[in-house]
Every structure is written in structure tokens, then in C-alpha cells.
Amino acid sequence: MSVRVLITGAGSGLGAAMARIYAERGAQVAVVDIQLERAEDTIAALPQVDGGHLALTADVGSDASMEALRDTIEHKWGGLNVLVNNAGVASGGEIVAITPAEWDRVLNINLMGVVRGCRLFVPMLLRQSGGLVINTASFAGLAGAPTLGAYGVSKAGVVALSESLNAEMKMHGGRCSVLCPSFFQTRLLESCAPGQEEVRQFAGRLMKKGRLNADDVARYAIDEAQSGRFLLLPHPDTRRRWLLKRWFPGFYYRATERYFAQMRQRAGQ
């Protein structure tokens, strides 16, 4: 029987790249996106495998929508081997400027969307005598930065959730990994709320400078998660920064403050 993989937010970018790599390795993939047309576009580019793939639509921010997705997978496949909670939105702005509605939007999708995926699909995974969950967080969830407050909080929540879930799943033969990439080219910034153009432009410039693309991040995540690694840091520079923060936090915070001060000065702010 083929490995059965479900990926949310797979209509473009990282999710689509992961779907392609899994399909190339012979897996059946359920490509899930809030826009069905994007899911169908991803499916059209996948190599065919025995049993075929599924293009499905779901809103990770809705309990009812995710429950319907769970029921569809149960009906179509009768089980699942890998769950990738990848859907998310971008957000920017200083803490005092972020509205309650924006906090609700970001936390409901980025954090509670992952919670919904885990709550509904992990029981299905564990029925297969194991199973793997990959939750997409961000390096912003490990190292906070100015103007990324709501986004960083949502991704830090995903890291904490994944730590707990990994320990729980291991008691039943499964495991969880959490992916914390830095900047790379995706369509994520299209999901910024109106009025966040300044942050969109700044993050867009950093994405263009990124040395990794979606395929690089996807391949690293799949290979390292399969090998049993929990914390997935595809960017070499973030691995160094993470070690620096853990072992020399005072130096790390001072260096980070200087870095962002210089960035704002160059931008004329």
C-alpha cells in the first residue's frame, strides 16, 4: 500500500513542493487548499501513482470545514500515514498597532488551524501503528523580531504544540516534527492584511535574498522528519543563530537589536 500524505496549504509554495516530492517518491497525496483551483493546479503537476491523488478544499480556520475534510479522507482512503499542517497566513506590524481582529485572524489560522489538524487526524495516524506529523512553524517562532509580533506568537505556539504532540505520539509509535524556516520565496505575503504594505515590502526583499527555494526547504523537511529529527531548521544561518540564542542569549539579543536598528536606518525610518 502506498504512503498516504495529507498537506494543507498545498496550492502553492512550500506545500506544493512537498506534494511534488512525496508524489515523486510514490506516495498518494491529498492536496488541500482553501482555493480548490490551486489544489487542482498542484495535482496536475504531480506524477501519477497507484490509487491516485486528491485535490480538496478546506478552511483550516473552521472546525466544520476541517471535520468535513477528516470525513472525506476517512471515506476515500480509510486512513493516513503523514499529516503536514502547512497552511498559514502572514502578518506584520508593531504590537501596539495590531488590531484585535488581526490577532484573532492570525492565531485562528496559524495556531488553531494546526490544532484542528492534529486533533482530527492524529487518531487516524495512530491507527496505522505510528504515523508522522510535520507542522510548519517559522524561525520567527524561535526568535522574535520587531513587527512580527502576532505572526511570531502564532508560530511559537506551533513549536510548543509540536513538542507536546511529539512526546504524546511517541508513546503510541508515532512522532511529530516542527519546521522552522527563515525567508524563502513563496506566496505567503499575499495573505498579509490590508495596510501592511510596509512589512510586505520589507519581507519581500528578504525573501528575494534567500539562498533556499521552496523545493530546498521541502526536501530538507521531508528527509529530516523521516530520519526522526524533531526541530527542522533548513537555513544554515538560522541553525547558527539558534545555537547562539541558546548558549549566549545576552550577546544574541544585543546583536539582534543592533541588526534591526541598522535595517531601519537603511530603510530611512
PDB file of C-alpha atoms in Angstrom:
ATOM      1  CA  MET A   1       0.000   0.000   0.000  1.00  0.00           C
ATOM      2  CA  SER A   2       1.246   3.483  -0.883  1.00  0.00           C
ATOM      3  CA  VAL A   3       2.051   6.004   1.827  1.00  0.00           C
ATOM      4  CA  ARG A   4      -0.894   8.390   2.136  1.00  0.00           C
ATOM      5  CA  VAL A   5       0.005  12.034   2.776  1.00  0.00           C
ATOM      6  CA  LEU A   6      -2.271  14.999   3.503  1.00  0.00           C
ATOM      7  CA  ILE A   7      -0.847  18.514   3.105  1.00  0.00           C
ATOM      8  CA  THR A   8      -2.774  21.689   3.914  1.00  0.00           C
ATOM      9  CA  GLY A   9      -1.886  24.936   2.179  1.00  0.00           C
ATOM     10  CA  ALA A  10      -0.590  22.894  -0.756  1.00  0.00           C
ATOM     11  CA  GLY A  11      -1.950  25.043  -3.567  1.00  0.00           C
ATOM     12  CA  SER A  12       1.402  26.802  -4.000  1.00  0.00           C
ATOM     13  CA  GLY A  13       4.821  27.381  -2.488  1.00  0.00           C
ATOM     14  CA  LEU A  14       6.150  25.050   0.173  1.00  0.00           C
ATOM     15  CA  GLY A  15       3.037  22.871   0.333  1.00  0.00           C
ATOM     16  CA  ALA A  16       3.038  22.296  -3.417  1.00  0.00           C
ATOM     17  CA  ALA A  17       6.757  21.484  -3.350  1.00  0.00           C
ATOM     18  CA  MET A  18       6.243  18.937  -0.580  1.00  0.00           C
ATOM     19  CA  ALA A  19       3.357  17.373  -2.506  1.00  0.00           C
ATOM     20  CA  ARG A  20       5.564  17.008  -5.579  1.00  0.00           C
ATOM     21  CA  ILE A  21       8.436  15.400  -3.663  1.00  0.00           C
ATOM     22  CA  TYR A  22       6.161  12.964  -1.858  1.00  0.00           C
ATOM     23  CA  ALA A  23       4.482  12.016  -5.161  1.00  0.00           C
ATOM     24  CA  GLU A  24       7.860  11.526  -6.846  1.00  0.00           C
ATOM     25  CA  ARG A  25       8.642   9.026  -4.085  1.00  0.00           C
ATOM     26  CA  GLY A  26       5.471   7.068  -4.776  1.00  0.00           C
ATOM     27  CA  ALA A  27       3.109   8.488  -2.159  1.00  0.00           C
ATOM     28  CA  GLN A  28      -0.563   9.271  -2.647  1.00  0.00           C
ATOM     29  CA  VAL A  29      -1.091  12.919  -1.799  1.00  0.00           C
ATOM     30  CA  ALA A  30      -4.201  14.751  -0.660  1.00  0.00           C
ATOM     31  CA  VAL A  31      -3.536  18.332  -1.740  1.00  0.00           C
ATOM     32  CA  VAL A  32      -5.639  20.682   0.387  1.00  0.00           C
ATOM     33  CA  ASP A  33      -6.059  24.410  -0.162  1.00  0.00           C
ATOM     34  CA  ILE A  34      -8.699  26.994   0.654  1.00  0.00           C
ATOM     35  CA  GLN A  35      -8.892  27.609  -3.116  1.00  0.00           C
ATOM     36  CA  LEU A  36      -9.789  24.388  -4.921  1.00  0.00           C
ATOM     37  CA  GLU A  37      -8.384  25.666  -8.219  1.00  0.00           C
ATOM     38  CA  ARG A  38      -4.912  25.950  -6.697  1.00  0.00           C
ATOM     39  CA  ALA A  39      -5.153  22.436  -5.288  1.00  0.00           C
ATOM     40  CA  GLU A  40      -6.135  21.154  -8.722  1.00  0.00           C
ATOM     41  CA  ASP A  41      -3.199  23.001 -10.304  1.00  0.00           C
ATOM     42  CA  THR A  42      -0.812  21.289  -7.879  1.00  0.00           C
ATOM     43  CA  ILE A  43      -2.340  17.881  -8.590  1.00  0.00           C
ATOM     44  CA  ALA A  44      -1.996  18.407 -12.343  1.00  0.00           C
ATOM     45  CA  ALA A  45       1.785  18.744 -11.941  1.00  0.00           C
ATOM     46  CA  LEU A  46       2.245  15.586  -9.837  1.00  0.00           C
ATOM     47  CA  PRO A  47       3.468  12.263 -11.221  1.00  0.00           C
ATOM     48  CA  GLN A  48       0.695   9.687 -11.110  1.00  0.00           C
ATOM     49  CA  VAL A  49       0.827   6.837  -8.608  1.00  0.00           C
ATOM     50  CA  ASP A  50      -1.313   3.794  -7.889  1.00  0.00           C
ATOM     51  CA  GLY A  51      -4.505   4.906  -6.173  1.00  0.00           C
ATOM     52  CA  GLY A  52      -4.177   8.483  -7.435  1.00  0.00           C
ATOM     53  CA  HIS A  53      -4.100  11.817  -5.644  1.00  0.00           C
ATOM     54  CA  LEU A  54      -6.857  14.001  -4.203  1.00  0.00           C
ATOM     55  CA  ALA A  55      -7.467  17.723  -4.751  1.00  0.00           C
ATOM     56  CA  LEU A  56      -9.559  19.009  -1.856  1.00  0.00           C
ATOM     57  CA  THR A  57     -10.641  22.326  -0.404  1.00  0.00           C
ATOM     58  CA  ALA A  58     -10.816  23.164   3.294  1.00  0.00           C
ATOM     59  CA  ASP A  59     -10.536  26.174   5.573  1.00  0.00           C
ATOM     60  CA  VAL A  60      -8.179  25.356   8.463  1.00  0.00           C
ATOM     61  CA  GLY A  61      -9.768  28.216  10.379  1.00  0.00           C
ATOM     62  CA  SER A  62     -13.115  26.409  10.520  1.00  0.00           C
ATOM     63  CA  ASP A  63     -13.954  23.441  12.744  1.00  0.00           C
ATOM     64  CA  ALA A  64     -16.765  22.325  10.449  1.00  0.00           C
ATOM     65  CA  SER A  65     -14.596  22.527   7.324  1.00  0.00           C
ATOM     66  CA  MET A  66     -11.774  20.519   8.890  1.00  0.00           C
ATOM     67  CA  GLU A  67     -14.197  17.915  10.244  1.00  0.00           C
ATOM     68  CA  ALA A  68     -15.605  17.524   6.734  1.00  0.00           C
ATOM     69  CA  LEU A  69     -12.053  17.078   5.414  1.00  0.00           C
ATOM     70  CA  ARG A  70     -11.416  14.375   8.018  1.00  0.00           C
ATOM     71  CA  ASP A  71     -14.587  12.579   6.953  1.00  0.00           C
ATOM     72  CA  THR A  72     -13.581  12.789   3.280  1.00  0.00           C
ATOM     73  CA  ILE A  73     -10.145  11.275   3.931  1.00  0.00           C
ATOM     74  CA  GLU A  74     -11.712   8.529   6.029  1.00  0.00           C
ATOM     75  CA  HIS A  75     -14.181   7.734   3.245  1.00  0.00           C
ATOM     76  CA  LYS A  76     -11.694   7.939   0.341  1.00  0.00           C
ATOM     77  CA  TRP A  77      -8.625   6.348   1.916  1.00  0.00           C
ATOM     78  CA  GLY A  78      -9.684   4.802   5.201  1.00  0.00           C
ATOM     79  CA  GLY A  79      -6.507   6.033   6.873  1.00  0.00           C
ATOM     80  CA  LEU A  80      -3.489   8.306   6.706  1.00  0.00           C
ATOM     81  CA  ASN A  81       0.278   7.926   7.203  1.00  0.00           C
ATOM     82  CA  VAL A  82       1.632  11.502   7.090  1.00  0.00           C
ATOM     83  CA  LEU A  83      -0.014  14.804   8.026  1.00  0.00           C
ATOM     84  CA  VAL A  84       1.590  18.110   7.047  1.00  0.00           C
ATOM     85  CA  ASN A  85      -0.060  21.112   8.723  1.00  0.00           C
ATOM     86  CA  ASN A  86       1.310  23.772   6.400  1.00  0.00           C
ATOM     87  CA  ALA A  87      -1.489  26.314   5.803  1.00  0.00           C
ATOM     88  CA  GLY A  88      -0.864  29.748   7.262  1.00  0.00           C
ATOM     89  CA  VAL A  89      -1.028  33.495   6.766  1.00  0.00           C
ATOM     90  CA  ALA A  90       1.476  36.322   7.077  1.00  0.00           C
ATOM     91  CA  SER A  91       1.064  39.333   9.323  1.00  0.00           C
ATOM     92  CA  GLY A  92       3.134  42.351  10.291  1.00  0.00           C
ATOM     93  CA  GLY A  93       3.075  45.480  12.344  1.00  0.00           C
ATOM     94  CA  GLU A  94       4.165  46.746  15.739  1.00  0.00           C
ATOM     95  CA  ILE A  95       2.368  45.247  18.725  1.00  0.00           C
ATOM     96  CA  VAL A  96       0.514  48.453  19.633  1.00  0.00           C
ATOM     97  CA  ALA A  97      -0.829  48.730  16.075  1.00  0.00           C
ATOM     98  CA  ILE A  98      -2.159  45.179  15.650  1.00  0.00           C
ATOM     99  CA  THR A  99      -5.936  45.136  15.986  1.00  0.00           C
ATOM    100  CA  PRO A 100      -7.846  42.505  17.988  1.00  0.00           C
ATOM    101  CA  ALA A 101      -9.372  41.302  14.721  1.00  0.00           C
ATOM    102  CA  GLU A 102      -5.909  40.734  13.240  1.00  0.00           C
ATOM    103  CA  TRP A 103      -4.777  38.837  16.334  1.00  0.00           C
ATOM    104  CA  ASP A 104      -7.859  36.632  16.014  1.00  0.00           C
ATOM    105  CA  ARG A 105      -7.249  36.039  12.287  1.00  0.00           C
ATOM    106  CA  VAL A 106      -3.593  35.088  12.664  1.00  0.00           C
ATOM    107  CA  LEU A 107      -3.982  32.891  15.742  1.00  0.00           C
ATOM    108  CA  ASN A 108      -7.077  31.150  14.379  1.00  0.00           C
ATOM    109  CA  ILE A 109      -5.338  30.141  11.154  1.00  0.00           C
ATOM    110  CA  ASN A 110      -1.669  29.749  12.089  1.00  0.00           C
ATOM    111  CA  LEU A 111      -2.088  28.155  15.512  1.00  0.00           C
ATOM    112  CA  MET A 112      -5.632  26.845  15.831  1.00  0.00           C
ATOM    113  CA  GLY A 113      -5.504  25.570  12.249  1.00  0.00           C
ATOM    114  CA  VAL A 114      -2.635  23.310  13.306  1.00  0.00           C
ATOM    115  CA  VAL A 115      -4.505  22.340  16.480  1.00  0.00           C
ATOM    116  CA  ARG A 116      -7.523  21.324  14.378  1.00  0.00           C
ATOM    117  CA  GLY A 117      -5.382  19.272  12.027  1.00  0.00           C
ATOM    118  CA  CYS A 118      -3.691  17.447  14.897  1.00  0.00           C
ATOM    119  CA  ARG A 119      -6.877  16.859  16.875  1.00  0.00           C
ATOM    120  CA  LEU A 120      -8.755  15.424  13.912  1.00  0.00           C
ATOM    121  CA  PHE A 121      -6.069  13.466  12.071  1.00  0.00           C
ATOM    122  CA  VAL A 122      -3.622  12.189  14.701  1.00  0.00           C
ATOM    123  CA  PRO A 123      -6.075   9.465  15.849  1.00  0.00           C
ATOM    124  CA  MET A 124      -6.216   8.314  12.225  1.00  0.00           C
ATOM    125  CA  LEU A 125      -2.401   8.281  12.020  1.00  0.00           C
ATOM    126  CA  LEU A 126      -2.016   6.280  15.206  1.00  0.00           C
ATOM    127  CA  ARG A 127      -4.360   3.615  13.884  1.00  0.00           C
ATOM    128  CA  GLN A 128      -1.641   2.853  11.326  1.00  0.00           C
ATOM    129  CA  SER A 129       0.748   1.825  14.121  1.00  0.00           C
ATOM    130  CA  GLY A 130       2.625   5.100  14.046  1.00  0.00           C
ATOM    131  CA  GLY A 131       2.371   7.964  11.652  1.00  0.00           C
ATOM    132  CA  LEU A 132       4.224  11.238  11.159  1.00  0.00           C
ATOM    133  CA  VAL A 133       3.113  14.851  11.642  1.00  0.00           C
ATOM    134  CA  ILE A 134       5.088  17.774  10.195  1.00  0.00           C
ATOM    135  CA  ASN A 135       3.916  21.151  11.499  1.00  0.00           C
ATOM    136  CA  THR A 136       5.105  24.232   9.637  1.00  0.00           C
ATOM    137  CA  ALA A 137       6.117  26.960  12.065  1.00  0.00           C
ATOM    138  CA  SER A 138       8.825  29.553  11.383  1.00  0.00           C
ATOM    139  CA  PHE A 139      12.145  30.714  12.776  1.00  0.00           C
ATOM    140  CA  ALA A 140      10.088  33.693  13.958  1.00  0.00           C
ATOM    141  CA  GLY A 141       8.567  31.241  16.433  1.00  0.00           C
ATOM    142  CA  LEU A 142      12.000  30.586  17.945  1.00  0.00           C
ATOM    143  CA  ALA A 143      13.435  34.098  17.729  1.00  0.00           C
ATOM    144  CA  GLY A 144      11.085  37.066  17.878  1.00  0.00           C
ATOM    145  CA  ALA A 145      11.641  40.117  15.721  1.00  0.00           C
ATOM    146  CA  PRO A 146      10.205  43.642  15.503  1.00  0.00           C
ATOM    147  CA  THR A 147       6.932  43.971  13.546  1.00  0.00           C
ATOM    148  CA  LEU A 148       6.370  40.197  13.594  1.00  0.00           C
ATOM    149  CA  GLY A 149       4.592  40.017  16.948  1.00  0.00           C
ATOM    150  CA  ALA A 150       1.330  38.311  16.010  1.00  0.00           C
ATOM    151  CA  TYR A 151       2.989  36.060  13.435  1.00  0.00           C
ATOM    152  CA  GLY A 152       5.794  35.104  15.832  1.00  0.00           C
ATOM    153  CA  VAL A 153       3.394  34.359  18.686  1.00  0.00           C
ATOM    154  CA  SER A 154       1.319  32.093  16.441  1.00  0.00           C
ATOM    155  CA  LYS A 155       4.399  30.188  15.278  1.00  0.00           C
ATOM    156  CA  ALA A 156       5.852  29.925  18.796  1.00  0.00           C
ATOM    157  CA  GLY A 157       2.580  28.275  19.732  1.00  0.00           C
ATOM    158  CA  VAL A 158       3.064  25.756  16.926  1.00  0.00           C
ATOM    159  CA  VAL A 159       6.537  24.922  18.264  1.00  0.00           C
ATOM    160  CA  ALA A 160       5.190  24.363  21.802  1.00  0.00           C
ATOM    161  CA  LEU A 161       2.265  22.324  20.482  1.00  0.00           C
ATOM    162  CA  SER A 162       4.643  20.170  18.440  1.00  0.00           C
ATOM    163  CA  GLU A 163       6.886  19.467  21.422  1.00  0.00           C
ATOM    164  CA  SER A 164       3.917  18.168  23.409  1.00  0.00           C
ATOM    165  CA  LEU A 165       2.479  16.241  20.470  1.00  0.00           C
ATOM    166  CA  ASN A 166       5.809  14.582  19.685  1.00  0.00           C
ATOM    167  CA  ALA A 167       6.072  13.236  23.231  1.00  0.00           C
ATOM    168  CA  GLU A 168       2.465  12.038  23.166  1.00  0.00           C
ATOM    169  CA  MET A 169       2.722  10.374  19.756  1.00  0.00           C
ATOM    170  CA  LYS A 170       5.956   8.586  20.660  1.00  0.00           C
ATOM    171  CA  MET A 171       4.081   6.748  23.401  1.00  0.00           C
ATOM    172  CA  HIS A 172       1.997   5.206  20.608  1.00  0.00           C
ATOM    173  CA  GLY A 173       4.696   4.623  17.994  1.00  0.00           C
ATOM    174  CA  GLY A 174       4.298   7.893  16.066  1.00  0.00           C
ATOM    175  CA  ARG A 175       6.211  11.154  16.029  1.00  0.00           C
ATOM    176  CA  CYS A 176       5.983  14.845  15.179  1.00  0.00           C
ATOM    177  CA  SER A 177       8.482  17.287  13.658  1.00  0.00           C
ATOM    178  CA  VAL A 178       8.278  21.071  13.510  1.00  0.00           C
ATOM    179  CA  LEU A 179       9.648  23.028  10.540  1.00  0.00           C
ATOM    180  CA  CYS A 180      11.099  26.477  11.279  1.00  0.00           C
ATOM    181  CA  PRO A 181      12.342  28.058   8.039  1.00  0.00           C
ATOM    182  CA  SER A 182      13.572  31.594   7.558  1.00  0.00           C
ATOM    183  CA  PHE A 183      12.842  33.677   4.450  1.00  0.00           C
ATOM    184  CA  PHE A 184      12.424  31.964   1.072  1.00  0.00           C
ATOM    185  CA  GLN A 185      10.292  32.696  -1.991  1.00  0.00           C
ATOM    186  CA  THR A 186       6.601  31.786  -1.526  1.00  0.00           C
ATOM    187  CA  ARG A 187       3.179  33.405  -1.987  1.00  0.00           C
ATOM    188  CA  LEU A 188       2.803  33.800   1.790  1.00  0.00           C
ATOM    189  CA  LEU A 189       2.916  37.595   1.681  1.00  0.00           C
ATOM    190  CA  GLU A 190      -0.253  37.642  -0.411  1.00  0.00           C
ATOM    191  CA  SER A 191      -2.075  36.786   2.822  1.00  0.00           C
ATOM    192  CA  CYS A 192      -0.996  39.958   4.665  1.00  0.00           C
ATOM    193  CA  ALA A 193      -3.908  42.055   5.892  1.00  0.00           C
ATOM    194  CA  PRO A 194      -4.707  45.395   4.205  1.00  0.00           C
ATOM    195  CA  GLY A 195      -2.494  48.200   5.480  1.00  0.00           C
ATOM    196  CA  GLN A 196       0.601  46.026   5.950  1.00  0.00           C
ATOM    197  CA  GLU A 197       2.318  47.122   2.753  1.00  0.00           C
ATOM    198  CA  GLU A 198       5.482  48.320   4.505  1.00  0.00           C
ATOM    199  CA  VAL A 199       6.038  44.951   6.158  1.00  0.00           C
ATOM    200  CA  ARG A 200       5.134  43.173   2.920  1.00  0.00           C
ATOM    201  CA  GLN A 201       7.803  45.093   1.006  1.00  0.00           C
ATOM    202  CA  PHE A 202      10.474  44.561   3.687  1.00  0.00           C
ATOM    203  CA  ALA A 203       9.804  40.825   3.955  1.00  0.00           C
ATOM    204  CA  GLY A 204       9.609  40.579   0.166  1.00  0.00           C
ATOM    205  CA  ARG A 205      13.139  41.955  -0.163  1.00  0.00           C
ATOM    206  CA  LEU A 206      14.426  39.414   2.363  1.00  0.00           C
ATOM    207  CA  MET A 207      12.656  36.593   0.505  1.00  0.00           C
ATOM    208  CA  LYS A 208      14.373  37.573  -2.732  1.00  0.00           C
ATOM    209  CA  LYS A 209      17.746  37.472  -0.983  1.00  0.00           C
ATOM    210  CA  GLY A 210      17.091  33.996   0.423  1.00  0.00           C
ATOM    211  CA  ARG A 211      19.503  31.271  -0.728  1.00  0.00           C
ATOM    212  CA  LEU A 212      16.931  28.482  -0.494  1.00  0.00           C
ATOM    213  CA  ASN A 213      13.772  27.971  -2.536  1.00  0.00           C
ATOM    214  CA  ALA A 214      10.604  26.049  -1.720  1.00  0.00           C
ATOM    215  CA  ASP A 215      11.979  22.818  -3.180  1.00  0.00           C
ATOM    216  CA  ASP A 216      15.096  23.051  -0.996  1.00  0.00           C
ATOM    217  CA  VAL A 217      13.054  23.601   2.161  1.00  0.00           C
ATOM    218  CA  ALA A 218      10.551  20.875   1.249  1.00  0.00           C
ATOM    219  CA  ARG A 219      13.208  18.250   0.544  1.00  0.00           C
ATOM    220  CA  TYR A 220      15.082  19.055   3.750  1.00  0.00           C
ATOM    221  CA  ALA A 221      11.883  18.880   5.809  1.00  0.00           C
ATOM    222  CA  ILE A 222      10.745  15.548   4.379  1.00  0.00           C
ATOM    223  CA  ASP A 223      14.143  13.874   4.644  1.00  0.00           C
ATOM    224  CA  GLU A 224      14.969  15.110   8.141  1.00  0.00           C
ATOM    225  CA  ALA A 225      11.496  14.406   9.525  1.00  0.00           C
ATOM    226  CA  GLN A 226      11.659  10.903   8.094  1.00  0.00           C
ATOM    227  CA  SER A 227      15.010  10.375   9.820  1.00  0.00           C
ATOM    228  CA  GLY A 228      13.424  11.255  13.162  1.00  0.00           C
ATOM    229  CA  ARG A 229      14.671  14.817  13.675  1.00  0.00           C
ATOM    230  CA  PHE A 230      12.230  16.964  15.655  1.00  0.00           C
ATOM    231  CA  LEU A 231      13.385  20.561  15.091  1.00  0.00           C
ATOM    232  CA  LEU A 232      13.842  21.240  11.384  1.00  0.00           C
ATOM    233  CA  LEU A 233      15.999  24.268  10.545  1.00  0.00           C
ATOM    234  CA  PRO A 234      16.644  24.244   6.780  1.00  0.00           C
ATOM    235  CA  HIS A 235      18.588  27.524   6.679  1.00  0.00           C
ATOM    236  CA  PRO A 236      22.212  27.162   7.856  1.00  0.00           C
ATOM    237  CA  ASP A 237      22.310  30.722   9.221  1.00  0.00           C
ATOM    238  CA  THR A 238      19.300  30.105  11.461  1.00  0.00           C
ATOM    239  CA  ARG A 239      20.956  26.996  12.899  1.00  0.00           C
ATOM    240  CA  ARG A 240      23.865  29.204  13.966  1.00  0.00           C
ATOM    241  CA  ARG A 241      21.518  31.884  15.338  1.00  0.00           C
ATOM    242  CA  TRP A 242      19.518  29.304  17.277  1.00  0.00           C
ATOM    243  CA  LEU A 243      22.669  27.950  18.929  1.00  0.00           C
ATOM    244  CA  LEU A 244      23.820  31.495  19.678  1.00  0.00           C
ATOM    245  CA  LYS A 245      20.497  32.354  21.322  1.00  0.00           C
ATOM    246  CA  ARG A 246      20.549  29.199  23.443  1.00  0.00           C
ATOM    247  CA  TRP A 247      24.147  29.461  24.640  1.00  0.00           C
ATOM    248  CA  PHE A 248      24.782  33.243  24.636  1.00  0.00           C
ATOM    249  CA  PRO A 249      21.355  34.896  24.987  1.00  0.00           C
ATOM    250  CA  GLY A 250      22.653  38.275  26.143  1.00  0.00           C
ATOM    251  CA  PHE A 251      25.008  38.612  23.188  1.00  0.00           C
ATOM    252  CA  TYR A 252      22.268  37.371  20.836  1.00  0.00           C
ATOM    253  CA  TYR A 253      19.725  39.969  21.973  1.00  0.00           C
ATOM    254  CA  ARG A 254      22.216  42.843  21.733  1.00  0.00           C
ATOM    255  CA  ALA A 255      23.334  41.754  18.265  1.00  0.00           C
ATOM    256  CA  THR A 256      19.727  41.393  17.118  1.00  0.00           C
ATOM    257  CA  GLU A 257      18.825  44.880  18.376  1.00  0.00           C
ATOM    258  CA  ARG A 258      21.780  46.392  16.505  1.00  0.00           C
ATOM    259  CA  TYR A 259      20.873  44.488  13.346  1.00  0.00           C
ATOM    260  CA  PHE A 260      17.280  45.706  13.234  1.00  0.00           C
ATOM    261  CA  ALA A 261      18.325  49.261  14.138  1.00  0.00           C
ATOM    262  CA  GLN A 262      20.678  49.244  11.154  1.00  0.00           C
ATOM    263  CA  MET A 263      17.976  47.806   8.896  1.00  0.00           C
ATOM    264  CA  ARG A 264      15.544  50.573   9.862  1.00  0.00           C
ATOM    265  CA  GLN A 265      18.236  53.205   9.344  1.00  0.00           C
ATOM    266  CA  ARG A 266      18.973  51.921   5.849  1.00  0.00           C
ATOM    267  CA  ALA A 267      15.266  51.999   5.086  1.00  0.00           C
ATOM    268  CA  GLY A 268      15.149  55.635   6.193  1.00  0.00           C
ATOM    269  CA  GLN A 269      12.802  55.010   9.124  1.00  0.00           C
TER     270      GLN A 269
END
